[in-house]
Coordinates of N, CA, C and O in Angstrom, one line a residue:
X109 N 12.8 -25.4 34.6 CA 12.7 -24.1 35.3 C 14.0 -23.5 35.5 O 15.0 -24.2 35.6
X110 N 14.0 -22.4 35.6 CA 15.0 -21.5 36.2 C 15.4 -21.1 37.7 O 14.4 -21.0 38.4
X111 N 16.6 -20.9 38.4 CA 16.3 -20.8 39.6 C 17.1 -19.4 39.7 O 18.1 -19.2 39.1
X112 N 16.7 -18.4 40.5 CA 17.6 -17.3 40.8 C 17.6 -17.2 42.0 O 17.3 -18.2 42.7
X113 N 18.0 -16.0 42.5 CA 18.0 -15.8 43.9 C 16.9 -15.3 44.9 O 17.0 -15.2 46.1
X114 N 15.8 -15.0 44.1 CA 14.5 -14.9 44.8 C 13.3 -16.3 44.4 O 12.1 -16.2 44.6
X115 N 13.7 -17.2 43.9 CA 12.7 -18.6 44.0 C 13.7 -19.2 42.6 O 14.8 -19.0 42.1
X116 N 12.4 -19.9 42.3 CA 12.3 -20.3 40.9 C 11.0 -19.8 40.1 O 10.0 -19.3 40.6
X117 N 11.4 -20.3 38.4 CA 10.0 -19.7 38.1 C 10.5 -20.3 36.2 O 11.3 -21.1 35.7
X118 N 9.6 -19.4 35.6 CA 9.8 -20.5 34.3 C 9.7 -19.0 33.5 O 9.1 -17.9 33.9
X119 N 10.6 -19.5 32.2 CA 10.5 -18.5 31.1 C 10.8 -18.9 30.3 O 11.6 -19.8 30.1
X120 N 9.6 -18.1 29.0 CA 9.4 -18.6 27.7 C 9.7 -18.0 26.9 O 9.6 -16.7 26.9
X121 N 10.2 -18.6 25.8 CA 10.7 -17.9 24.8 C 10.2 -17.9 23.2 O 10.3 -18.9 22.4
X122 N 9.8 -17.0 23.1 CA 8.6 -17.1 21.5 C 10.0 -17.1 20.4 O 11.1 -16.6 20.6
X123 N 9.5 -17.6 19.4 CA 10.8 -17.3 18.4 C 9.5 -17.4 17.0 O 8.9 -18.4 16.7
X124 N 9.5 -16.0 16.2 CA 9.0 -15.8 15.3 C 9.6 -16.4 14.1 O 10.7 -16.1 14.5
X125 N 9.9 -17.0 13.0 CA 10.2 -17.6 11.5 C 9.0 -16.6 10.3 O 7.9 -16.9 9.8
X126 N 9.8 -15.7 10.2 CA 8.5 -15.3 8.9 C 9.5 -16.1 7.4 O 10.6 -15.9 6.9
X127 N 8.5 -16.8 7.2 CA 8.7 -17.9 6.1 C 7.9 -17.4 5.2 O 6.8 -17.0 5.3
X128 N 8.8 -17.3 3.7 CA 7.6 -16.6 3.1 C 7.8 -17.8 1.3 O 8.8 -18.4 0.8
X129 N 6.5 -17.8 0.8 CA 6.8 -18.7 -0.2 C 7.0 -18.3 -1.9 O 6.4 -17.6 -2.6
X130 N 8.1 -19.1 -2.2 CA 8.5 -18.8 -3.9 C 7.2 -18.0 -4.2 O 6.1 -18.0 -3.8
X131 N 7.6 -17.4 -5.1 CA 6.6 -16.1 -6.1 C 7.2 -16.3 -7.3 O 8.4 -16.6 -7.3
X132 N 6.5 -16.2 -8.5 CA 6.5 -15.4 -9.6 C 5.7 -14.8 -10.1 O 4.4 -14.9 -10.0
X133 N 6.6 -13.5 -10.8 CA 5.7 -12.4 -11.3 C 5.5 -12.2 -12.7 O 6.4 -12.2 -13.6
X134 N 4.6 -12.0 -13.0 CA 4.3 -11.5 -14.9 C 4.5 -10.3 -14.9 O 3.7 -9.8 -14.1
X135 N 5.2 -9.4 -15.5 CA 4.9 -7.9 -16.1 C 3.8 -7.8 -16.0 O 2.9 -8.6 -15.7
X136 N 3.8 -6.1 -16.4 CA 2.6 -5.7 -17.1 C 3.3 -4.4 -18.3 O 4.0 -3.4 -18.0
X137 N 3.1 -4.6 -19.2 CA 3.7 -3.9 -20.4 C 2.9 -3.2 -21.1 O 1.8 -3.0 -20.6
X138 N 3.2 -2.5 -22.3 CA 2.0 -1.9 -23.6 C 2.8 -1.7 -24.8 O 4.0 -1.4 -24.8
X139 N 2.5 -1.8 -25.3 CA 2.6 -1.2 -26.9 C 1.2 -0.8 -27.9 O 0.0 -0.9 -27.7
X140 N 1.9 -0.5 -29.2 CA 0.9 -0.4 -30.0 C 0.1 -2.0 -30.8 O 0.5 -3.2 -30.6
X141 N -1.0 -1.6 -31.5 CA -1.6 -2.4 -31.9 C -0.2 -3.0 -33.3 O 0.3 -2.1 -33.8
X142 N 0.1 -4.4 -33.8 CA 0.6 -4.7 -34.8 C 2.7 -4.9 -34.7 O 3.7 -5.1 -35.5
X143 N 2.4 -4.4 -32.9 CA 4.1 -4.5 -32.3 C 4.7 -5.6 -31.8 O 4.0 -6.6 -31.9
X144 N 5.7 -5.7 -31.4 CA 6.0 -6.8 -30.4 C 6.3 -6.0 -29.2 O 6.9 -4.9 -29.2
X145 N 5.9 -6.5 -28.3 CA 6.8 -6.4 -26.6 C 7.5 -7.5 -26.0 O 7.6 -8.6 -26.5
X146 N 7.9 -7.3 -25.2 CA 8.8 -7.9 -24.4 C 8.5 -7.7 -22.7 O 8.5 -6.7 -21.9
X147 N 8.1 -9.0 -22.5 CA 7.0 -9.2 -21.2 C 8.1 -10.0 -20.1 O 8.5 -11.2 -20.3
X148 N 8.4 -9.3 -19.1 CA 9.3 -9.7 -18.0 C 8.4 -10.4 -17.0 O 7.3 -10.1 -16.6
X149 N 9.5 -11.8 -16.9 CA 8.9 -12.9 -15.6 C 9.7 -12.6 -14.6 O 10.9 -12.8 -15.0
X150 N 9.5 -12.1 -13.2 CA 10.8 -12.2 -12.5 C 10.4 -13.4 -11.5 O 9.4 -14.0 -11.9
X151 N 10.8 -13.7 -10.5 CA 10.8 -14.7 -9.4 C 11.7 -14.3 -8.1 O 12.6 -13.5 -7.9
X152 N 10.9 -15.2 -7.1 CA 11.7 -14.9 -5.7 C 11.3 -16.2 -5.3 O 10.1 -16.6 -5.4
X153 N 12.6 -16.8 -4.5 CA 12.3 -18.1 -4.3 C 11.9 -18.1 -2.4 O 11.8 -19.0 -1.6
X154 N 11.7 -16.9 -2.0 CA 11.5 -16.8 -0.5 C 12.2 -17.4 0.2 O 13.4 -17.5 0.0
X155 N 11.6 -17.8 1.0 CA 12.9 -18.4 2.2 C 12.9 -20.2 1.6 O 12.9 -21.1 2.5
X156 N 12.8 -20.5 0.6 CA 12.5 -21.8 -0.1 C 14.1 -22.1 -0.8 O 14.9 -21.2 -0.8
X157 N 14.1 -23.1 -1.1 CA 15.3 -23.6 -2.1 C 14.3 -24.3 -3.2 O 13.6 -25.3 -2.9
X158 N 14.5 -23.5 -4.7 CA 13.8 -23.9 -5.7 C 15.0 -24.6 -6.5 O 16.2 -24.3 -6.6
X159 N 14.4 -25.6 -6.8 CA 15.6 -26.2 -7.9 C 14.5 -26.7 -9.6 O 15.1 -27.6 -10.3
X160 N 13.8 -26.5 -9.9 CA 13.0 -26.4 -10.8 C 11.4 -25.8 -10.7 O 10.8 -25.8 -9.6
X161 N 10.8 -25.3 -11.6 CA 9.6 -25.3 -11.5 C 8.6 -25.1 -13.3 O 9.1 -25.0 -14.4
X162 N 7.0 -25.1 -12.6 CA 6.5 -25.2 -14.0 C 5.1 -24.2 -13.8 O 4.4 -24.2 -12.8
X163 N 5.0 -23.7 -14.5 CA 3.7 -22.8 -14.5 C 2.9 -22.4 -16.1 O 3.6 -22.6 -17.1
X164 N 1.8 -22.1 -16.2 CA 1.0 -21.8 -17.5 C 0.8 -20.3 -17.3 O 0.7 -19.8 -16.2
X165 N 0.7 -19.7 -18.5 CA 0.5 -18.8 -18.6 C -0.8 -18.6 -20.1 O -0.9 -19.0 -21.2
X166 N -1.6 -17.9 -19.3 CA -3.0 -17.9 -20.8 C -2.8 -16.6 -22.0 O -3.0 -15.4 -21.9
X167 N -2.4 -17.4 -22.8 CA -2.2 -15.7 -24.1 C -3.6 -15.7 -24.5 O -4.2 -16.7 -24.8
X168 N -4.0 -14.3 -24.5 CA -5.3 -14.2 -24.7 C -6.2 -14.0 -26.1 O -5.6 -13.0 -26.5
X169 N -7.0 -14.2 -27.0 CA -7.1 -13.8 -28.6 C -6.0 -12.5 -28.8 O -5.8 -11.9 -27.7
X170 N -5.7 -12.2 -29.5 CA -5.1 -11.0 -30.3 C -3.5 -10.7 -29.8 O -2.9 -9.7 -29.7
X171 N -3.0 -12.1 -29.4 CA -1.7 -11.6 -28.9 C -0.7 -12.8 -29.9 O -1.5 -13.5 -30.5
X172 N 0.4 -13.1 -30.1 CA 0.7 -14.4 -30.5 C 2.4 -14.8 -29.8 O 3.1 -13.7 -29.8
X173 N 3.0 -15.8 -29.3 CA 4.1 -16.1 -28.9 C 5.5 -15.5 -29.7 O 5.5 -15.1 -30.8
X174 N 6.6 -15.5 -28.9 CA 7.5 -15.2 -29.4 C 8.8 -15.6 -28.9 O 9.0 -16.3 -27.9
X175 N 9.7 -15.1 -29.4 CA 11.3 -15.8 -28.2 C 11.1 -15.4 -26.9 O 10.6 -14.3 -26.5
X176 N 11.6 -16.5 -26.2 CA 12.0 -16.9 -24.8 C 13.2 -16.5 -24.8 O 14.0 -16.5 -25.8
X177 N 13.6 -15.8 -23.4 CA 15.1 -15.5 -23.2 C 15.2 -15.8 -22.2 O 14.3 -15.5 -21.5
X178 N 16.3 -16.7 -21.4 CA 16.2 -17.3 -20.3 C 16.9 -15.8 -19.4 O 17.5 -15.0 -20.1
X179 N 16.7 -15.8 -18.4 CA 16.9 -14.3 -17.5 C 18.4 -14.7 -16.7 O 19.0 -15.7 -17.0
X180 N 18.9 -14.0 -15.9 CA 20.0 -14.0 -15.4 C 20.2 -15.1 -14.3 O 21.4 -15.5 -14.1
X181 N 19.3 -15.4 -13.9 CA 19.0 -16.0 -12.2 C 18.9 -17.3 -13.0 O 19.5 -18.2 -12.3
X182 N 18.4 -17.9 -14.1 CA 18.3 -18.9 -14.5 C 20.0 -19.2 -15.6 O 20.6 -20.3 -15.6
X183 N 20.3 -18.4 -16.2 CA 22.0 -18.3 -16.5 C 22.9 -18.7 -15.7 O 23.8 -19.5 -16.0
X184 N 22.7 -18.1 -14.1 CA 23.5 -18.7 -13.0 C 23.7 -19.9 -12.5 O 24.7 -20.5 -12.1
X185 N 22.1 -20.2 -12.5 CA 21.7 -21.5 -11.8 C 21.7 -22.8 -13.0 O 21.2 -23.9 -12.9
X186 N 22.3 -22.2 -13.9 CA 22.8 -23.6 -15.0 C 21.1 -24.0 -15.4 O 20.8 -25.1 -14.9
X187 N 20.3 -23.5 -15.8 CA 19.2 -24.0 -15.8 C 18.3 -23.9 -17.6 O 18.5 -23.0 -18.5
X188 N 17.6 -24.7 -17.8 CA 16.7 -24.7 -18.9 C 15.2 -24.1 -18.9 O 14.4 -24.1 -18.0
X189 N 14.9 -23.7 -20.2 CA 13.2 -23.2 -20.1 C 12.8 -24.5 -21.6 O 13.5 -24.8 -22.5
X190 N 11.7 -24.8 -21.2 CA 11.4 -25.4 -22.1 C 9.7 -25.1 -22.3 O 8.9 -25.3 -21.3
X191 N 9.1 -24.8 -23.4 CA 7.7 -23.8 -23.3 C 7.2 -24.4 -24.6 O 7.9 -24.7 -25.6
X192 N 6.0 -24.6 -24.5 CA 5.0 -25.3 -25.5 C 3.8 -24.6 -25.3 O 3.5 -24.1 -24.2
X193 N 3.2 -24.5 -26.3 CA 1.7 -23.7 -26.5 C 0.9 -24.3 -27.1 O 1.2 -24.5 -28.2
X194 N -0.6 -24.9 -26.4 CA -1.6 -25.7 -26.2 C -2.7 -25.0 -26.3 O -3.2 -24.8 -25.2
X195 N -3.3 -24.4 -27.4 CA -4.6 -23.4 -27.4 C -3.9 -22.1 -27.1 O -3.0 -21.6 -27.7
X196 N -4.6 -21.6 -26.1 CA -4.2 -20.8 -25.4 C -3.2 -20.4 -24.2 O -2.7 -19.4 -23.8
X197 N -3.3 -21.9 -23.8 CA -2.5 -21.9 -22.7 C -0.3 -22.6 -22.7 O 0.3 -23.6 -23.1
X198 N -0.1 -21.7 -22.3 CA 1.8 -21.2 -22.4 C 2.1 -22.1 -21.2 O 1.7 -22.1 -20.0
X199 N 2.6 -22.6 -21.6 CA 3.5 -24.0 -20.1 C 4.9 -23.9 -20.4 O 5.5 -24.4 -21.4
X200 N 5.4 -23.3 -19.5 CA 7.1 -23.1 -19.5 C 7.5 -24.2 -18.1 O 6.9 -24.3 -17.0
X201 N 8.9 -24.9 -18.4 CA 9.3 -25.6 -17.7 C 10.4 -24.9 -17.4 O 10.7 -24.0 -18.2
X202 N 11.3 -25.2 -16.0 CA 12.1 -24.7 -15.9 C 13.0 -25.3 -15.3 O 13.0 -25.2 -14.1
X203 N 14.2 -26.5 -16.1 CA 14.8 -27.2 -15.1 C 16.3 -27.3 -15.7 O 16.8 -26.7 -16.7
X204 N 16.9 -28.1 -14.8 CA 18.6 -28.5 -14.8 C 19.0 -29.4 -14.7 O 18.8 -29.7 -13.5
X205 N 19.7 -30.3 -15.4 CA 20.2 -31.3 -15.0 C 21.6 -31.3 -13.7 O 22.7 -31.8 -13.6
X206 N 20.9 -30.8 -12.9 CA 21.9 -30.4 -11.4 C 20.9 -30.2 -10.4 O 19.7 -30.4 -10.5
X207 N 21.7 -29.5 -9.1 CA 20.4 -29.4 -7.8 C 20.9 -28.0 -7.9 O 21.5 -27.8 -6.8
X208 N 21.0 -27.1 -8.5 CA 21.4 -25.7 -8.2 C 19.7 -24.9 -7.9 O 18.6 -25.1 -8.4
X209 N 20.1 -24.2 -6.9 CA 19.0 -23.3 -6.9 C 18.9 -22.1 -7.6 O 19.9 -21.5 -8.1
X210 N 17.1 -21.6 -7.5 CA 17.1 -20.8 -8.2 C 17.1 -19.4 -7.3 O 16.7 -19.5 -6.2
X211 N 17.7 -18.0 -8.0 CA 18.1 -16.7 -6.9 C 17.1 -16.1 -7.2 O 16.4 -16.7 -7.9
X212 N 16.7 -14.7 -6.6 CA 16.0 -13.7 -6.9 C 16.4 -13.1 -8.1 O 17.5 -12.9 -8.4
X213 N 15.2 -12.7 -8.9 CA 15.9 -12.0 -10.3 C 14.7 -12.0 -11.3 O 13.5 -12.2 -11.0
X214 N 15.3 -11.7 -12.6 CA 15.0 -11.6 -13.9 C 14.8 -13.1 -13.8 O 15.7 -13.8 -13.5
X215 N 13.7 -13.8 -14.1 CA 13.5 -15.2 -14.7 C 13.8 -15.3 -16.1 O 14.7 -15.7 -16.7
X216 N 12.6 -14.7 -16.6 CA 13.2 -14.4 -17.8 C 12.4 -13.8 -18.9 O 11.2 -14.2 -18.7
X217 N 12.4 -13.2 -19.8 CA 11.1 -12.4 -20.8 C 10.6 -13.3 -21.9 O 11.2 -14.3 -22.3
X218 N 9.8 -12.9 -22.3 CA 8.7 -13.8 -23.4 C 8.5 -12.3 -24.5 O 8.5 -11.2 -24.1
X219 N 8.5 -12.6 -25.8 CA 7.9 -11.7 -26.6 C 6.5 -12.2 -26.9 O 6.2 -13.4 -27.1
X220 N 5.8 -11.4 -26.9 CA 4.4 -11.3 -27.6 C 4.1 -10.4 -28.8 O 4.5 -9.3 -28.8
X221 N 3.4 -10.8 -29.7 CA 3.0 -9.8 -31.1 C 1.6 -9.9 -30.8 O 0.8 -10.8 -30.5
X222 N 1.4 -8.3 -31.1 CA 0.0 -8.1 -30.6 C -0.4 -7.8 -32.2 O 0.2 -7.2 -33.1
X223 N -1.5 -8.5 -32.2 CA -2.4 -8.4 -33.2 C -2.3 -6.9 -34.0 O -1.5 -6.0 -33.6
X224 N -3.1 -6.6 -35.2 CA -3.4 -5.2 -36.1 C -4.4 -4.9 -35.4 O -4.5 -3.8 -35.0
X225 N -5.6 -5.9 -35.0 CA -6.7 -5.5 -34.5 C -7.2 -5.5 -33.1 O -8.3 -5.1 -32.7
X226 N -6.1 -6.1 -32.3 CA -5.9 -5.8 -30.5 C -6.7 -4.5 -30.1 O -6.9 -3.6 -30.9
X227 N -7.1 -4.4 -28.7 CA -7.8 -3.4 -28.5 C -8.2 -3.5 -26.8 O -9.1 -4.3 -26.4
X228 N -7.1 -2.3 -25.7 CA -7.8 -2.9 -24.9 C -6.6 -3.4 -23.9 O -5.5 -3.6 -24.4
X229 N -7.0 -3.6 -22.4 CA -6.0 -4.2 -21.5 C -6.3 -5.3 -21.9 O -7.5 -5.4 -22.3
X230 N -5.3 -6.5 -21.9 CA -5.8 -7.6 -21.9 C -4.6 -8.5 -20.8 O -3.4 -8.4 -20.7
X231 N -5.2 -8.9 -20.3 CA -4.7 -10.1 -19.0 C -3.8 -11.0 -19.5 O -3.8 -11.5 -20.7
X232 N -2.9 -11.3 -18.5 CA -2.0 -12.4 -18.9 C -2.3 -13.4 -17.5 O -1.4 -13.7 -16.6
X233 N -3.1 -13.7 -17.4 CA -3.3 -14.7 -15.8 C -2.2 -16.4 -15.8 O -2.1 -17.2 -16.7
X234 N -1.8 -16.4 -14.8 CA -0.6 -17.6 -14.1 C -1.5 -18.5 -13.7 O -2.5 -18.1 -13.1
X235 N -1.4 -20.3 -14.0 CA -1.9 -20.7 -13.3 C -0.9 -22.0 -13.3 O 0.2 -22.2 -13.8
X236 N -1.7 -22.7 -12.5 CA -0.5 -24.3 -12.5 C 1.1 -24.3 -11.9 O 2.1 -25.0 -12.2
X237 N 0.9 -23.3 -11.2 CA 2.6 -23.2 -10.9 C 2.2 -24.5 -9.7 O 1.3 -25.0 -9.0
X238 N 3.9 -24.7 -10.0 CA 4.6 -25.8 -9.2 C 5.8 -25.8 -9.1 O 6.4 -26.1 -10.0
X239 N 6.5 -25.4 -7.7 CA 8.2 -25.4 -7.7 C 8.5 -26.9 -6.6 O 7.8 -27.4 -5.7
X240 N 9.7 -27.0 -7.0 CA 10.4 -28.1 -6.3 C 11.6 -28.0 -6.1 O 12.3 -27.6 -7.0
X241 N 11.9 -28.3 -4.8 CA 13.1 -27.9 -4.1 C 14.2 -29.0 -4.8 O 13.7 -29.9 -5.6
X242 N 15.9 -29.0 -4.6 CA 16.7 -29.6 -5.2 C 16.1 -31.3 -5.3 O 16.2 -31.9 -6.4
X243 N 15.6 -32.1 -4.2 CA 15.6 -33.3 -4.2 C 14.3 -33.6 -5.1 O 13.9 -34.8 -5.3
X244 N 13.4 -32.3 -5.6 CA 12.6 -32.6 -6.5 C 11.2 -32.8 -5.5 O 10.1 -33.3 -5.8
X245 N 11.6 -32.4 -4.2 CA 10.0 -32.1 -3.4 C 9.2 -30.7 -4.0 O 9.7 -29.8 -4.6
X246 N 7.9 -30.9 -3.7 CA 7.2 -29.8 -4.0 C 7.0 -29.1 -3.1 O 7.0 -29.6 -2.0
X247 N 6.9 -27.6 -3.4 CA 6.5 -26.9 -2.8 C 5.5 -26.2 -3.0 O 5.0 -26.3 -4.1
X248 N 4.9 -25.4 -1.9 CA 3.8 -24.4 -2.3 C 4.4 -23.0 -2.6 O 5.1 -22.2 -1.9
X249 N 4.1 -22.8 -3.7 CA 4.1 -21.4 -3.9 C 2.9 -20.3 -4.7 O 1.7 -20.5 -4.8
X250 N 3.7 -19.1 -5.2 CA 2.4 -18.5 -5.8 C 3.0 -17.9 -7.1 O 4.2 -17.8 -7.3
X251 N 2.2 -17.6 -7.7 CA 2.0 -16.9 -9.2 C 1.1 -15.8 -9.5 O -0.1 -16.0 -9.8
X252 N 1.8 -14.4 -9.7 CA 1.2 -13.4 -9.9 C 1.0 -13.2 -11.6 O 2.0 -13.5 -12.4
X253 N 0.1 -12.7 -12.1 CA -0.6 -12.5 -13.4 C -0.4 -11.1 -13.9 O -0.5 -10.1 -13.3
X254 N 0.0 -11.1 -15.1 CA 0.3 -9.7 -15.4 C -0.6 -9.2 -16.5 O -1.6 -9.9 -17.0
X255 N -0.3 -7.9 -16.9 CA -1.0 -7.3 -18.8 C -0.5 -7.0 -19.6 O 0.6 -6.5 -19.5
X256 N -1.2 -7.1 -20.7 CA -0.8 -5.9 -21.9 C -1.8 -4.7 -22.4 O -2.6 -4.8 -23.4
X257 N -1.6 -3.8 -22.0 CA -2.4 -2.7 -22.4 C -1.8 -2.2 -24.4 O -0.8 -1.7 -24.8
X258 N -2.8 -2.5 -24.9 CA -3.2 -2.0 -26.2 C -3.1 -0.6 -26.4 O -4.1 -0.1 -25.9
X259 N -2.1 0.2 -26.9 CA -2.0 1.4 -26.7 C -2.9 1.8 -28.5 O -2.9 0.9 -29.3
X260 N -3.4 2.9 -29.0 CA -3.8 3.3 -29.9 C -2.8 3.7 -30.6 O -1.8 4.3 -30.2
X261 N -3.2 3.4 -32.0 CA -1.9 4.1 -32.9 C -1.5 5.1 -33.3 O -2.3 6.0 -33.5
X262 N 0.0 5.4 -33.5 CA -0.4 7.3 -33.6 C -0.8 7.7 -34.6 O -0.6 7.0 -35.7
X263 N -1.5 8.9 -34.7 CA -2.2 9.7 -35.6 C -1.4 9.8 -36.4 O -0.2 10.0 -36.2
X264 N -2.2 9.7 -38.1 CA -1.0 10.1 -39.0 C -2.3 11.3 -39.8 O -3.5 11.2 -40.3
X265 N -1.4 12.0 -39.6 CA -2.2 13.5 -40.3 C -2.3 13.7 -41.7 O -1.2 13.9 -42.1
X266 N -3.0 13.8 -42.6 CA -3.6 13.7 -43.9 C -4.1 15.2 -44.1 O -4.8 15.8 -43.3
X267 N -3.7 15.6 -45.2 CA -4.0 16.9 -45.3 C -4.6 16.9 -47.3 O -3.7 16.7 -48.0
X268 N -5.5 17.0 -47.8 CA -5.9 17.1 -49.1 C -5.6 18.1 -49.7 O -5.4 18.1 -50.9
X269 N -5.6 19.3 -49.0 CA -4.9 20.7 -49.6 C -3.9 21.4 -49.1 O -3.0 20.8 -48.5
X270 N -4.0 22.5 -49.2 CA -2.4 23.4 -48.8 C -3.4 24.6 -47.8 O -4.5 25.1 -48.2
X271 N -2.8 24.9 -46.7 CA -3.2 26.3 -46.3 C -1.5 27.1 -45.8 O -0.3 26.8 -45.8
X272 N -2.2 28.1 -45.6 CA -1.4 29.8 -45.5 C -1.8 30.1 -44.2 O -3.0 29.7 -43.8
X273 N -0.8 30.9 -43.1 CA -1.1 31.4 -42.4 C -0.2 31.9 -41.5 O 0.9 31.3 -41.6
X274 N -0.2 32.8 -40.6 CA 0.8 33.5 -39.5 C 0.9 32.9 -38.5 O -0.2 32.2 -38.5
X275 N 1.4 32.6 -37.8 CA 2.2 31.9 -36.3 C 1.0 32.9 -35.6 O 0.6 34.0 -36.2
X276 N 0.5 32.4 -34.2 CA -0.3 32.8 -33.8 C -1.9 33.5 -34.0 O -2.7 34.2 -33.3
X277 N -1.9 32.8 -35.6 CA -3.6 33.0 -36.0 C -4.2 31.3 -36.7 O -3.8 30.4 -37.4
X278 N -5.3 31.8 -35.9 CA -6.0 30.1 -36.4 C -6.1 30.4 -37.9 O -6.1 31.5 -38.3
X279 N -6.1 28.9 -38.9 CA -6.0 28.5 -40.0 C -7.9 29.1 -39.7 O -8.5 29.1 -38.6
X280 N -8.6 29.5 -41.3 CA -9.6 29.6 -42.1 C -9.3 28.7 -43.3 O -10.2 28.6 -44.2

């Protein structure tokens, strides 16, 4: 208790911690049908110290793998991606032979080649993540899912004959 000059008496003191947990994010991108894109992972390690993690990512029919670029935040942190593809499912590792953590940033981008015959948003859904702090504890975190919207190809205009005509009169 406290004592002042009119008695004693008790005071409490609340102390809020908004703790928030590692994230990563998938893009969401487009191109045309028969392109490649380039699909951005970023991450935020929240109020956490990440020192590796692992997550899957599902490429869906009509898409196919491509180079990995490790992103800036993983450049810093001395770190490796290491990525295998099992059916459908994309499992990127992400570690170092050190305890460096991982910063907020660019994780890092994936290319995808979208099929001739793609069609359509199609989902990139995250699952299986797992991060672990320097001493290699786990943590809870989360994983956001991204897209690729299938854009239509441009028109290519075909003409069989020849027409004639003045600037502001419709073609006959």
């Amino acid at each position: 208790g406290a004592t002042n000059a009119s008695g004693t008496g008790t005071k409490v003191l609340v102390l809020t911690i908004n703790l928030t947990s590692p994230a990563l994010t998938v893009g969401n991108v487009s191109g045309q049908a028969g392109t490649t894109v380039t699909l951005p992972i970023t991450f935020n390690p929240g109020t956490s110290s990440v020192a590796s993690m692992q997550f899957n990512i599902t490429v869906p029919a009509g898409l196919s793998t491509g180079t990995i670029t490790p992103g800036s935040i993983l450049n810093t942190a001395v770190k490796s991606v290491s990525a295998n593809l099992t059916g459908s499912t994309w499992t990127f590792i992400i570690f170092g032979l050190n305890q460096n953590t991982i910063a907020s940033g660019s994780l890092l981008t994936v290319e995808l080649k979208i099929s001739a015959t793609a069609t359509g948003t199609l989902s990139l859904p995250v699952s299986g993540v797992v991060y672990s702090d320097p001493n290699g504890t786990s943590i809870t975190g989360t994983g956001t899912g991204g897209t690729l919207t299938v854009l239509p190809p441009a028109p290519v205009i075909t003409s069989a004959g020849t027409a004639t005509g003045q600037v502001g009169t419709a073609f006959s």
